[in-house]
XYZ file of C-alpha atoms in Angstrom:
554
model
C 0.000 0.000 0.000
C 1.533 3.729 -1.317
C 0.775 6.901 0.191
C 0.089 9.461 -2.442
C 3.097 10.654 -4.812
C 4.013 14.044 -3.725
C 5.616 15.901 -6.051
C 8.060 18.520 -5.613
C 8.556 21.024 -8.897
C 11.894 21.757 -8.721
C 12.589 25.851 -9.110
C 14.701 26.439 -12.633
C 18.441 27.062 -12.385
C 19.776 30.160 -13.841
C 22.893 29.633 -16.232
C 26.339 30.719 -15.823
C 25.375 34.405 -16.638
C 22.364 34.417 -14.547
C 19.813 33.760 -17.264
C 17.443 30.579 -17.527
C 16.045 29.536 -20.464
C 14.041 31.155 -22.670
C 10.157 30.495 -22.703
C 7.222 31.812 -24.634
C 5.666 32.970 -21.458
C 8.244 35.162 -20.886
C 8.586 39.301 -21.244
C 11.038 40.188 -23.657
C 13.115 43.947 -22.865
C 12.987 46.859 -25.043
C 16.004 45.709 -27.409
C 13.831 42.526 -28.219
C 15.437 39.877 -25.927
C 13.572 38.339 -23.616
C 14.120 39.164 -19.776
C 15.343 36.839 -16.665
C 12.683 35.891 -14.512
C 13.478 37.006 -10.768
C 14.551 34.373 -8.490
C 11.888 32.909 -6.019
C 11.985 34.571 -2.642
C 13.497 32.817 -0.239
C 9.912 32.932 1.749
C 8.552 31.402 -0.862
C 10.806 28.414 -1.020
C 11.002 27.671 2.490
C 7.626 26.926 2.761
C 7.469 25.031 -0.233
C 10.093 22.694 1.612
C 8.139 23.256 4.679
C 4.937 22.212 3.450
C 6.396 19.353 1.766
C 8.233 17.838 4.426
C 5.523 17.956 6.709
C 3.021 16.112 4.005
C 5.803 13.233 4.042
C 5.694 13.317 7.836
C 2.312 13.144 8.080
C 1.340 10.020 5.694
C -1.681 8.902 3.678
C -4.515 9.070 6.500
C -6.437 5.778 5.230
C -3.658 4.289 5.409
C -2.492 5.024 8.869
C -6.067 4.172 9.510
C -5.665 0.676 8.720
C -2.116 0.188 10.258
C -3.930 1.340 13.446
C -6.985 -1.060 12.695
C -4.990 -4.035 12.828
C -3.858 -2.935 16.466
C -0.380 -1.392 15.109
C 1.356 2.163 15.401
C 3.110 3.703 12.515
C 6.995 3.841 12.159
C 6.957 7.189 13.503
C 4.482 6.688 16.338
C 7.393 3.738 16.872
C 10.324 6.139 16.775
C 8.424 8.500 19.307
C 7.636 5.855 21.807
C 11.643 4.366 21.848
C 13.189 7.706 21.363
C 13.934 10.482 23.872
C 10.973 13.345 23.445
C 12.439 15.464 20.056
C 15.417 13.729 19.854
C 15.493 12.150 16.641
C 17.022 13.368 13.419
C 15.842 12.063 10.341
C 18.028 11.447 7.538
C 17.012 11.015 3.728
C 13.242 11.258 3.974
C 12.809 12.622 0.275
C 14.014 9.525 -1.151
C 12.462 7.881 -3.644
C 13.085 4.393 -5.876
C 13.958 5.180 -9.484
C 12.290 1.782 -10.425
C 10.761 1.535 -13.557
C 7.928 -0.633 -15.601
C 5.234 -2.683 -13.746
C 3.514 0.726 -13.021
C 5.905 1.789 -10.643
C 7.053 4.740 -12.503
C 3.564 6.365 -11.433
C 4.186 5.228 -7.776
C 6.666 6.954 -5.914
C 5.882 7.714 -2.209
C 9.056 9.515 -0.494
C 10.646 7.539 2.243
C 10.520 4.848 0.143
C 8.881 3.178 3.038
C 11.359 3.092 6.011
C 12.067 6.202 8.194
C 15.840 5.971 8.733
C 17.724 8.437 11.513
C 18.839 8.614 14.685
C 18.132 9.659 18.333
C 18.945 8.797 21.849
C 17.850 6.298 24.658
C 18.113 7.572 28.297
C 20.395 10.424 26.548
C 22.525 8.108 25.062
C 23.119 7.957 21.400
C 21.749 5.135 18.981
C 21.214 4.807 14.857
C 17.351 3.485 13.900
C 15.911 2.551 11.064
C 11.579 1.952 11.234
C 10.387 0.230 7.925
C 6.801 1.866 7.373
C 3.842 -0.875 6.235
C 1.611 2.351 5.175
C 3.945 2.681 1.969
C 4.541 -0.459 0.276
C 3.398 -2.418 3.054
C 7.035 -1.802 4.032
C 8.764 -4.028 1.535
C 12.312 -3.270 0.645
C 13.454 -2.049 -2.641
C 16.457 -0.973 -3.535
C 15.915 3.081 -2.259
C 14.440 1.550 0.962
C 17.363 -1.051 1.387
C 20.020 2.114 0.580
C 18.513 4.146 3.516
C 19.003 0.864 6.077
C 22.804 0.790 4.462
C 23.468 3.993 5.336
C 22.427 4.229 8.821
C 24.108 0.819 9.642
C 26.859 1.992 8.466
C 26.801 5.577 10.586
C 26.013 3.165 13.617
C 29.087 1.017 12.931
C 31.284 4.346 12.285
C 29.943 6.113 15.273
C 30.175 3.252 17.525
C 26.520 3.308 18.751
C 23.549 0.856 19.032
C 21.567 0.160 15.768
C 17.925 -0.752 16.411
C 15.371 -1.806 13.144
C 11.667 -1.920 13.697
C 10.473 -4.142 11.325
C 7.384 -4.518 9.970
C 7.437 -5.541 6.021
C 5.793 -7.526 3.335
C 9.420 -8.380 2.284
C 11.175 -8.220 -1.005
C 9.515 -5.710 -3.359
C 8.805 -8.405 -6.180
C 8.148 -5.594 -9.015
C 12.409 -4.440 -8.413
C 13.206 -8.080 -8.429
C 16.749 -8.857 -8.137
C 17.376 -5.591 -6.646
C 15.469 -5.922 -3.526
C 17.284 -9.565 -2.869
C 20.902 -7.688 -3.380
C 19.309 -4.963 -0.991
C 18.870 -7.569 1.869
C 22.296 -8.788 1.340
C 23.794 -6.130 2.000
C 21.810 -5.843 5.350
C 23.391 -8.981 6.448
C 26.803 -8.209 4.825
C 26.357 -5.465 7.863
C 25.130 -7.380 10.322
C 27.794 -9.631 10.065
C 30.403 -6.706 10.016
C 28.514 -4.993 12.984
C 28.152 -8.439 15.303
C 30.228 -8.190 18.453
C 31.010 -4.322 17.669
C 27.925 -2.993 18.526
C 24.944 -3.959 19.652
C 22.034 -5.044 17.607
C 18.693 -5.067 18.232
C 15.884 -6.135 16.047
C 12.124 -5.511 16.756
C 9.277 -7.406 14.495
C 6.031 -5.775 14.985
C 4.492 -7.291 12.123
C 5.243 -9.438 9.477
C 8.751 -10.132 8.793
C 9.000 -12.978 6.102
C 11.710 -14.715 3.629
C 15.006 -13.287 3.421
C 14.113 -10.627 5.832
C 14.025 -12.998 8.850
C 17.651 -13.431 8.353
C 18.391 -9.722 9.512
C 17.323 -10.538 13.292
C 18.607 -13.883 13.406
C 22.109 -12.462 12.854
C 21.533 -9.265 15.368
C 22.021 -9.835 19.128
C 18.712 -9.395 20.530
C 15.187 -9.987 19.047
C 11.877 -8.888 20.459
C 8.277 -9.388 19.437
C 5.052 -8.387 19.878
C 1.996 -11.082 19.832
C -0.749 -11.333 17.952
C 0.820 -8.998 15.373
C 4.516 -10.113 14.477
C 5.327 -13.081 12.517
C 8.496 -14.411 11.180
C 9.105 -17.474 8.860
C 10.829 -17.966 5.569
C 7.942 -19.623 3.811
C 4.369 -18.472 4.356
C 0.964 -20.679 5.507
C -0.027 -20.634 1.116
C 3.687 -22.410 0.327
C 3.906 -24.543 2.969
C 0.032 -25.934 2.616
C 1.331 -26.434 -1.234
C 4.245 -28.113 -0.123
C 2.981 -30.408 2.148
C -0.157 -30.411 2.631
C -0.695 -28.651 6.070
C -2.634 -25.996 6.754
C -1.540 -23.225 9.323
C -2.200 -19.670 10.717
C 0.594 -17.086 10.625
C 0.776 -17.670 14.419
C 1.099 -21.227 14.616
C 3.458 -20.992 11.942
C 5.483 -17.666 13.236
C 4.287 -16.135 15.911
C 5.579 -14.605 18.812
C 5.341 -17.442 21.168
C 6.690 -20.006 18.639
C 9.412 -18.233 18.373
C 9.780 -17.162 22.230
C 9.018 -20.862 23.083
C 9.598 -23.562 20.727
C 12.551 -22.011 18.187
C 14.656 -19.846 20.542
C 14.512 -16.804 17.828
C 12.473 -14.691 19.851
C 14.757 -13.095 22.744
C 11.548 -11.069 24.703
C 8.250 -11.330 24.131
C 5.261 -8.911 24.971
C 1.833 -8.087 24.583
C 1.795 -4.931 23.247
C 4.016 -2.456 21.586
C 4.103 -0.003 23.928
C 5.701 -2.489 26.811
C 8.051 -3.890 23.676
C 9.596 -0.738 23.191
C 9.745 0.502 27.301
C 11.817 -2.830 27.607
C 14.388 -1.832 24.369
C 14.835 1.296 26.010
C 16.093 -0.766 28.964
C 17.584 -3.136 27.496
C 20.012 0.145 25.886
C 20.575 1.375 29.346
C 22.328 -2.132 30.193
C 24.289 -2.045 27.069
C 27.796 -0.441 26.204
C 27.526 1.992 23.254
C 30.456 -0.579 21.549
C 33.030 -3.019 22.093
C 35.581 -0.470 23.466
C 32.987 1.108 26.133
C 32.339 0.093 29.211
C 28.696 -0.764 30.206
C 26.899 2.503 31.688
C 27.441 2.182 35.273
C 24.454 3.286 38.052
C 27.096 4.659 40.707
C 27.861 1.794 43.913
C 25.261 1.284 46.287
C 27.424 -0.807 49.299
C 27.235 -4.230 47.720
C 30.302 -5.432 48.590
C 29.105 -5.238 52.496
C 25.434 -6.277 51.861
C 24.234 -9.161 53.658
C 20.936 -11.427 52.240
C 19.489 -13.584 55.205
C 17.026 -14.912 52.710
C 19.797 -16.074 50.431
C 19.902 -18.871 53.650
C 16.309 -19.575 53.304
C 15.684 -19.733 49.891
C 17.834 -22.726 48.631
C 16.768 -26.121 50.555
C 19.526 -27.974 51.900
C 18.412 -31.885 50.413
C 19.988 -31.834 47.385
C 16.926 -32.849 44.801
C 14.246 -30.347 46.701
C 13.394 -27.918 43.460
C 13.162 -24.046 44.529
C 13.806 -21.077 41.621
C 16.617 -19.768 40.883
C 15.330 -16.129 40.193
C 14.572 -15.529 44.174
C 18.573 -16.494 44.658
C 19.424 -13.808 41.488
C 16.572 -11.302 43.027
C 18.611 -10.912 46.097
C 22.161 -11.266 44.316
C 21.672 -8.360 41.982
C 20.836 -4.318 42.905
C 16.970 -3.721 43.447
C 16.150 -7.508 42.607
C 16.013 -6.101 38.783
C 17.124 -8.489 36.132
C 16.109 -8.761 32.211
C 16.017 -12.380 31.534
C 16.746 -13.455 27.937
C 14.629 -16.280 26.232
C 12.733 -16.336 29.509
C 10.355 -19.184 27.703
C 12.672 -21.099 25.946
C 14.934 -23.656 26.979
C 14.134 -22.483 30.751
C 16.144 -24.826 32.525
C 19.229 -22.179 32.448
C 18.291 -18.841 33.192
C 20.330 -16.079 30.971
C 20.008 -12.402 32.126
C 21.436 -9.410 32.216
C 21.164 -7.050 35.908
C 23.135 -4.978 37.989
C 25.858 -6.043 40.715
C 26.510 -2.875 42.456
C 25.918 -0.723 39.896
C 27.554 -2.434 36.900
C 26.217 -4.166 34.242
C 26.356 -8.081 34.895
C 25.356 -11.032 33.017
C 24.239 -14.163 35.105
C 23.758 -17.640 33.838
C 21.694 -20.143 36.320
C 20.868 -23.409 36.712
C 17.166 -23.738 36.946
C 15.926 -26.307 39.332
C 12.371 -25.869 39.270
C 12.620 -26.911 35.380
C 13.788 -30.798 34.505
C 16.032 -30.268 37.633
C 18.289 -27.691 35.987
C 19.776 -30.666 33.685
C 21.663 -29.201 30.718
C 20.188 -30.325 27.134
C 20.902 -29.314 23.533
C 18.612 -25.898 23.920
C 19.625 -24.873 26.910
C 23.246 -24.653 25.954
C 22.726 -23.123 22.388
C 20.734 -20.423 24.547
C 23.775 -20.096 27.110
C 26.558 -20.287 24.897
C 25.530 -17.411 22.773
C 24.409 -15.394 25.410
C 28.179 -16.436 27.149
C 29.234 -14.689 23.556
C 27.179 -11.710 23.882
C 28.647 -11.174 26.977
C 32.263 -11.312 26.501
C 31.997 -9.458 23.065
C 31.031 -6.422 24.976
C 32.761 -6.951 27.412
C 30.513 -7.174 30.413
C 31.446 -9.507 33.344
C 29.977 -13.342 34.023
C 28.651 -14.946 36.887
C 27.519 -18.358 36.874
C 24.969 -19.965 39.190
C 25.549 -23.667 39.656
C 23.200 -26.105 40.718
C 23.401 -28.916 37.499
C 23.001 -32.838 37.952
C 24.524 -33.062 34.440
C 23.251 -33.554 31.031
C 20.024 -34.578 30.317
C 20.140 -38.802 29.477
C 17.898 -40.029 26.803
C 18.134 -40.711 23.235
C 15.762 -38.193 22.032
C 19.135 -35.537 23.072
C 21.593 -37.652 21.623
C 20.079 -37.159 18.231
C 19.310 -34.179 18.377
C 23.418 -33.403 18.733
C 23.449 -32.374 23.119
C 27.412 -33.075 22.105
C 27.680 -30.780 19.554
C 25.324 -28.410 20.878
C 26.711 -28.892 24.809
C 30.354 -28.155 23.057
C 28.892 -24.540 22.281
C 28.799 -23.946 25.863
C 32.192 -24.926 26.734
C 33.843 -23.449 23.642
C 31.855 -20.153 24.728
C 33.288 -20.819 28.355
C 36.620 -21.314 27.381
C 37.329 -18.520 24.524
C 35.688 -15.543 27.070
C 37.959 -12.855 28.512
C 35.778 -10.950 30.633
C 36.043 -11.468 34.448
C 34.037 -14.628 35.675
C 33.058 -15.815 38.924
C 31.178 -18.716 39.597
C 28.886 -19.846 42.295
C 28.122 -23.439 43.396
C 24.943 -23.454 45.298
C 24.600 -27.354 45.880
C 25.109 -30.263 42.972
C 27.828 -29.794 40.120
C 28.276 -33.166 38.858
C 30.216 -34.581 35.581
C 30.119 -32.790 32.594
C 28.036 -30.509 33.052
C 30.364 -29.155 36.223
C 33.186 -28.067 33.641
C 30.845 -26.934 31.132
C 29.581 -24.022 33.649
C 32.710 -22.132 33.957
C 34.960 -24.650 36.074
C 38.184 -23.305 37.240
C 39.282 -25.818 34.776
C 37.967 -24.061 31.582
C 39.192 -20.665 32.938
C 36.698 -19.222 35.591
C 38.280 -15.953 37.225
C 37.108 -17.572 41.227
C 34.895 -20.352 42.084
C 33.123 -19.440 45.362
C 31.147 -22.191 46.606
C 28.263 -23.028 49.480
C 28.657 -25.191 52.566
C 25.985 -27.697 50.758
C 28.190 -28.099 47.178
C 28.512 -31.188 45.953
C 31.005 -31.446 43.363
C 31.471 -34.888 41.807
C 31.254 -37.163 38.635
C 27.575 -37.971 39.462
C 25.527 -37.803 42.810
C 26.686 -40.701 45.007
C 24.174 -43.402 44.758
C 24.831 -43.470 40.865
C 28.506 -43.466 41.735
C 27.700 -46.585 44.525
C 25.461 -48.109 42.086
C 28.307 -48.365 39.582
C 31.375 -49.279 41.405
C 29.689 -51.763 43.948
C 26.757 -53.216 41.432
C 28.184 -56.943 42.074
C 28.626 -56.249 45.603
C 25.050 -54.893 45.784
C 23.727 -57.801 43.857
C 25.636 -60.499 45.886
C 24.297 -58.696 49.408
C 22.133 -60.531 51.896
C 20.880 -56.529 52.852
C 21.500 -54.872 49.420
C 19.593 -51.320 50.839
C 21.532 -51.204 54.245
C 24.908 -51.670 52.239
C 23.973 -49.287 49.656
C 22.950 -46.715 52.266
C 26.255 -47.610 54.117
C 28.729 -47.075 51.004
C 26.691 -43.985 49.536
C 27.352 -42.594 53.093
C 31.005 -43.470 52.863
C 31.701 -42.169 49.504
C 29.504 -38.892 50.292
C 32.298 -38.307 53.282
C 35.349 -38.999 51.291
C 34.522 -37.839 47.692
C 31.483 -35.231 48.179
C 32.090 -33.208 51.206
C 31.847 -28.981 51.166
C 35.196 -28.486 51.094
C 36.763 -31.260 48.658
C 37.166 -29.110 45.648
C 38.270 -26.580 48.221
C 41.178 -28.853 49.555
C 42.546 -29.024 45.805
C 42.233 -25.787 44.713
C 39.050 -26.012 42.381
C 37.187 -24.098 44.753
C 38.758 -20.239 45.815
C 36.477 -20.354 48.939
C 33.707 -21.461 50.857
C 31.230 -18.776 51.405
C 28.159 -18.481 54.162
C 25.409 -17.767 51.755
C 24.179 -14.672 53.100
C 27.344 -13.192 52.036
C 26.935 -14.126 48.624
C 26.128 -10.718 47.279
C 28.717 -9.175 48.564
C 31.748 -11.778 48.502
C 30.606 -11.618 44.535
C 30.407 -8.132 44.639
C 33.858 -7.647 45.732
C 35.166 -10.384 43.343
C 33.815 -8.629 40.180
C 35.510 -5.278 41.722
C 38.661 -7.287 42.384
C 38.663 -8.247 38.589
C 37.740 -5.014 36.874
C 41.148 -4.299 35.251
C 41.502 -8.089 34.093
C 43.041 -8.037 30.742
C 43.760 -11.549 28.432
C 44.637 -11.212 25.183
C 43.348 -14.470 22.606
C 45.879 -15.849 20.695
C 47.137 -14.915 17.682
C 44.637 -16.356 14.582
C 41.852 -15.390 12.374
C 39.249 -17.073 14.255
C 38.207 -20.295 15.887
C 36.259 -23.213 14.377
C 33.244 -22.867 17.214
C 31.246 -26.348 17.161
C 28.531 -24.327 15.098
């Protein structure tokens, strides 16, 4: 859908000596030539621009109409809701395609559909581009793909966060092989941007074929349900396909892709709430790789006591409880954003404040298979592990894992390959890290969340760790199974030799003894013995080694 061509009528330009061409309309001077026009007034051409500007700004009105009928703002009501109040500078909004046949030569809206600029979050600067569904239903032509080009590239130059609100058809069939060079490009970007700056994509409507591609390579994705929907192949082509039919949600909604898929970072109701939460999200984030994280000024961590740390976690190992409470009273003001809150939710990824800094905080999630690592939930820690240390914000790692989670259902579906992620994420990060063992940290999984062993800064442990191969009745059932079989009391022996290897093998302090541990913490101190670790480790520096890049277990 267009908005109405306006047209501009450009003013003539005088010649060299000051004269414009010659018309029949015009008054010729007494010696028979004919006489210069005088120039516009200056008046005169301000408010043509004036008046023209403001009829882009403003939009087709049925149009807008129906944007706001099916329950979504335009791209500038966007731009006012995630931008400081008259802070945004537009850039190029007279542009318009140059594409010819299929009747496009009579349809050219200015802005090409997407309103491209920049503005500032919490008074820090960011780059934005909003693609516009009222022209075009937002699909991207070549014009509309140039204006995206150029303000990822001032984003990359200026070292400042680059957000897109999409909402597009997707590639503008009638420019054909234009629009699908246009989208490469984006990702060429994307690609060149990733770990430089942060990215941040926003569907808030449809966002279909190659344009998915464009938030799956940015750091951060958020949508809104009931009105955003990503997939490469719509309901029609699959149904032709194969044979099923499906609704745009059921095929790309929000909560597939918050739930199911992993693509959706945050999801919300409304767009309103979806852009309050980018706005936060900002105020966590460096401007770029070389800046620190905008800090909120100390508030006396480092002495703060939590007697509800003590109350929250239950001693018997295999009680459930949830890990936010413990991360509520470990981080300032009990605020945390957790990422892909519905997927994979046995880890918890977030991102919070530890006396005023920027954190990020991976968890073991008891109250969700037991807090086992699987395939999902380390593709969903390892990148976030990534995201952290490419911006260079600190880790700390809540442990409470019985290992990996048995079955053959997760050893086809590649929990090596995908568990590998984790450690290779583990292992390659610089940033200071400090990890936490609440109570069970057995096997794999044990080195896999930041062991001293794959590099972790300081372990700091609780009196009830229990830091082993596997819990000790698997470990009795395993080394005494003949024993156990041969016994006239097989459950009295058991109980006796899990008791004995508990004592020798599984005690508090047994990674403590040999140096896997740094210390062994009361819990109510937790907040601030981690507090004072993360200060301890501000000025770490570690330089990779010297190579192009890694082979990570993609």
């Amino acid at each position: 859908m267009s908005a109405p061509e306006v047209d501009f009528v450009p003013v003539p330009v005088p010649r060299p000596n000051g004269r414009r061409p010659a018309g029949p309309e015009q008054a010729q001077d007494g010696r028979g030539r004919q006489a210069a026009e005088p120039a516009p007034p200056m008046r005169g051409l301000r408010a043509r621009n004036d008046e023209l500007r403001a009829r882009v700004v403003a939009g087709q009105a049925e149009a807008i109409e129906r944007q706001h009928g099916l329950g979504k703002r335009t791209a500038r009501e966007r731009l006012e809701l995630l931008l400081d109040e008259d802070s945004f500078v537009e850039l190029e909004p007279f542009r318009r395609h140059q594409a010819h046949g299929l009747g496009m030569e009579r349809k050219r809206p200015h802005t090409d559909g997407v309103v491209v600029g920049s503005g500032t979050v919490h008074g820090r600067r960011v780059f934005v581009y909003a693609q516009d569904f009222t022209v075009f239903g937002g699909s991207l032509g070549e014009a509309h793909a140039a204006k995206i080009h150029k303000v990822m590239d001032l984003a990359l130059d200026n070292g400042a966060p680059l957000i897109g609100l999409n909402d597009s058809g997707g590639a503008r069939i009638q420019e054909g092989v234009m629009a699908l060079n246009g989208y490469g490009g984006i990702f060429h970007r994307n690609v060149r941007a990733s770990g430089v700056i942060p990215q941040i994509s926003v569907i808030l409507g449809p966002c279909a074929g190659g344009a998915a591609y464009s938030p799956a390579l940015t750091d951060f994705t958020f949508m809104v349900r009931d009105t955003a929907q990503m997939y490469l192949t719509g309901p029609e082509v699959v149904e032709a396909v194969s044979g099923v039919r499906v609704t745009h949600a059921e095929l790309g909604g929000a909560d597939v892709h918050g739930e199911r898929t992993g693509v959706a970072s945050f999801v919300y109701d409304d767009e309103e709430t979806c852009l309050e939460e980018v706005r936060y999200l900002v105020s966590l984030l460096p401007g770029n790789n070389l800046e620190p994280a905008p800090s909120a000024g100390r508030c006396g961590a480092a002495d703060d006591e939590r007697p509800e740390l003590a109350e929250i976690v239950p001693v018997e190992p295999n009680r459930p409880y949830d890990m936010r409470a413990v991360i509520g009273e470990l981080v300032d003001d009990a605020e945390f954003m957790e990422v892909h809150e519905h997927w994979a939710r046995n880890v918890i990824c977030a991102l919070a404040r530890i006396d005023g800094e920027t954190v990020g905080v991976v968890a073991s999630q008891p109250m969700v298979l037991a807090g086992v690592l699987d395939a999902d939930a380390a593709q969903k820690a390892a990148r976030f592990v990534r995201f952290c240390d490419a911006f260079g914000i600190p880790l700390v790692t809540l442990v409470d894992v019985p290992g990996f989670l048995p079955g053959v259902d997760q050893e086809h579906a590649g929990v090596i390959r995908h568990g590998a992620k984790l450690l290779y994420a583990y292992c390659e990060a610089t940033v200071p890290r400090v990890q936490v063992i609440l109570r069970k940290a057995y096997g794999g999984a044990y080195i896999v969340m930041d062991s001293r062993s794959i590099g972790c800064d300081l372990s700091l442990a609780w009196p009830t760790n229990e830091i082993a191969v596997m819990g000790a009745e698997g470990a009795v059932n395993v080394l005494f199974r003949k024993r156990l079989l041969s016994a006239a009391d097989p459950d009295g022996l058991r109980a006796e030799l899990v008791a004995e290897y508990s004592e020798q093998l599984m005690h508090p302090y047994h990674a403590a003894e040999r140096g896997l541990v740094d210390d062994v913490i009361d819990p109510v101190r937790t907040r601030a013995a981690v507090a004072r670790a993360l200060e301890m480790l501000r000025n770490k520096r570690r330089s990779p080694p010297q190579r192009k890049h890694g082979n990570t277990p993609l």
